[in-house]
Tab-separated table of C-alpha atoms in Angstrom:
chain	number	residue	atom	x	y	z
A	1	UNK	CA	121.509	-7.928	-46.918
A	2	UNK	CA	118.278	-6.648	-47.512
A	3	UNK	CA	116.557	-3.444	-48.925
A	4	UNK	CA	115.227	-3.377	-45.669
A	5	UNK	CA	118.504	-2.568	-44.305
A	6	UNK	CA	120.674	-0.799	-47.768
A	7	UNK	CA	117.876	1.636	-48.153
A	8	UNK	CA	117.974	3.497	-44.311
A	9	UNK	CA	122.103	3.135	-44.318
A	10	UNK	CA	122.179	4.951	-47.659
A	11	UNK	CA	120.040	7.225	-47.197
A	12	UNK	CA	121.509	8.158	-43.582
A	13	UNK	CA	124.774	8.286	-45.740
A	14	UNK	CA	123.427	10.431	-48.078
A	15	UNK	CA	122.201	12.812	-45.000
A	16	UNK	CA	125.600	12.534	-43.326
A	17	UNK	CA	127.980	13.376	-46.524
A	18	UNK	CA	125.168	17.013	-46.998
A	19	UNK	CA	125.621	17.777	-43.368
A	20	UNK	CA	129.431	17.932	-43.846
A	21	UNK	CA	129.071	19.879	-47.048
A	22	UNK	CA	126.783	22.598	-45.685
A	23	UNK	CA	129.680	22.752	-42.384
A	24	UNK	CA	132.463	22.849	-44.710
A	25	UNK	CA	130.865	25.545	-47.088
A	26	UNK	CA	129.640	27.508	-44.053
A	27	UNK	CA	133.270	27.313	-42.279
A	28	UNK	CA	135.005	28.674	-45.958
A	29	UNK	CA	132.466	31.204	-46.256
A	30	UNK	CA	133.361	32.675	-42.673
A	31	UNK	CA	137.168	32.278	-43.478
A	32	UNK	CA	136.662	34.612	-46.757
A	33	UNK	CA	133.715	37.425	-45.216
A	34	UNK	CA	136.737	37.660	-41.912
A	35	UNK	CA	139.683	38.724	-44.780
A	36	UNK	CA	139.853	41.748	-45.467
A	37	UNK	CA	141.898	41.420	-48.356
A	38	UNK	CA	139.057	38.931	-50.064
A	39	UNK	CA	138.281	39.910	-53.311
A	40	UNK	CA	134.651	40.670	-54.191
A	41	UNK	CA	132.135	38.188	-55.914
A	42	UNK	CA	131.783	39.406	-59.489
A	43	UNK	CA	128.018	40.078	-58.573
A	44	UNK	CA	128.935	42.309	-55.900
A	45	UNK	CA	131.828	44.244	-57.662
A	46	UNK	CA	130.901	48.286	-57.701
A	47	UNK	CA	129.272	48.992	-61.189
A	48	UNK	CA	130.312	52.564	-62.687
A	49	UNK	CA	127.711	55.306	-62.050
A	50	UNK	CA	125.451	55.364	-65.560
């Protein structure tokens, strides 16, 4: 095998393993903002009035 032929297959690899991240991520992030019962992100908890 040549670099001719490693370099393409990883990197179409590479492109394939961040496309199922970003669908996986997306499809948990949809799960959580449907419950209701999700707790907030520590960035979006209410802050006490000052």
């Amino acid at each position: 095998m040549t670099a001719e032929f490693i370099v393409p297959l990883l990197a179409l690899m590479t492109m394939l393993a961040a496309i199922i991240f970003a669908l996986v991520s997306k499809h948990r992030t949809e799960q959580k903002l449907d419950d209701p019962n999700a707790s907030k992100s520590t960035l979006a908890k209410d802050a006490p009035n000052a």
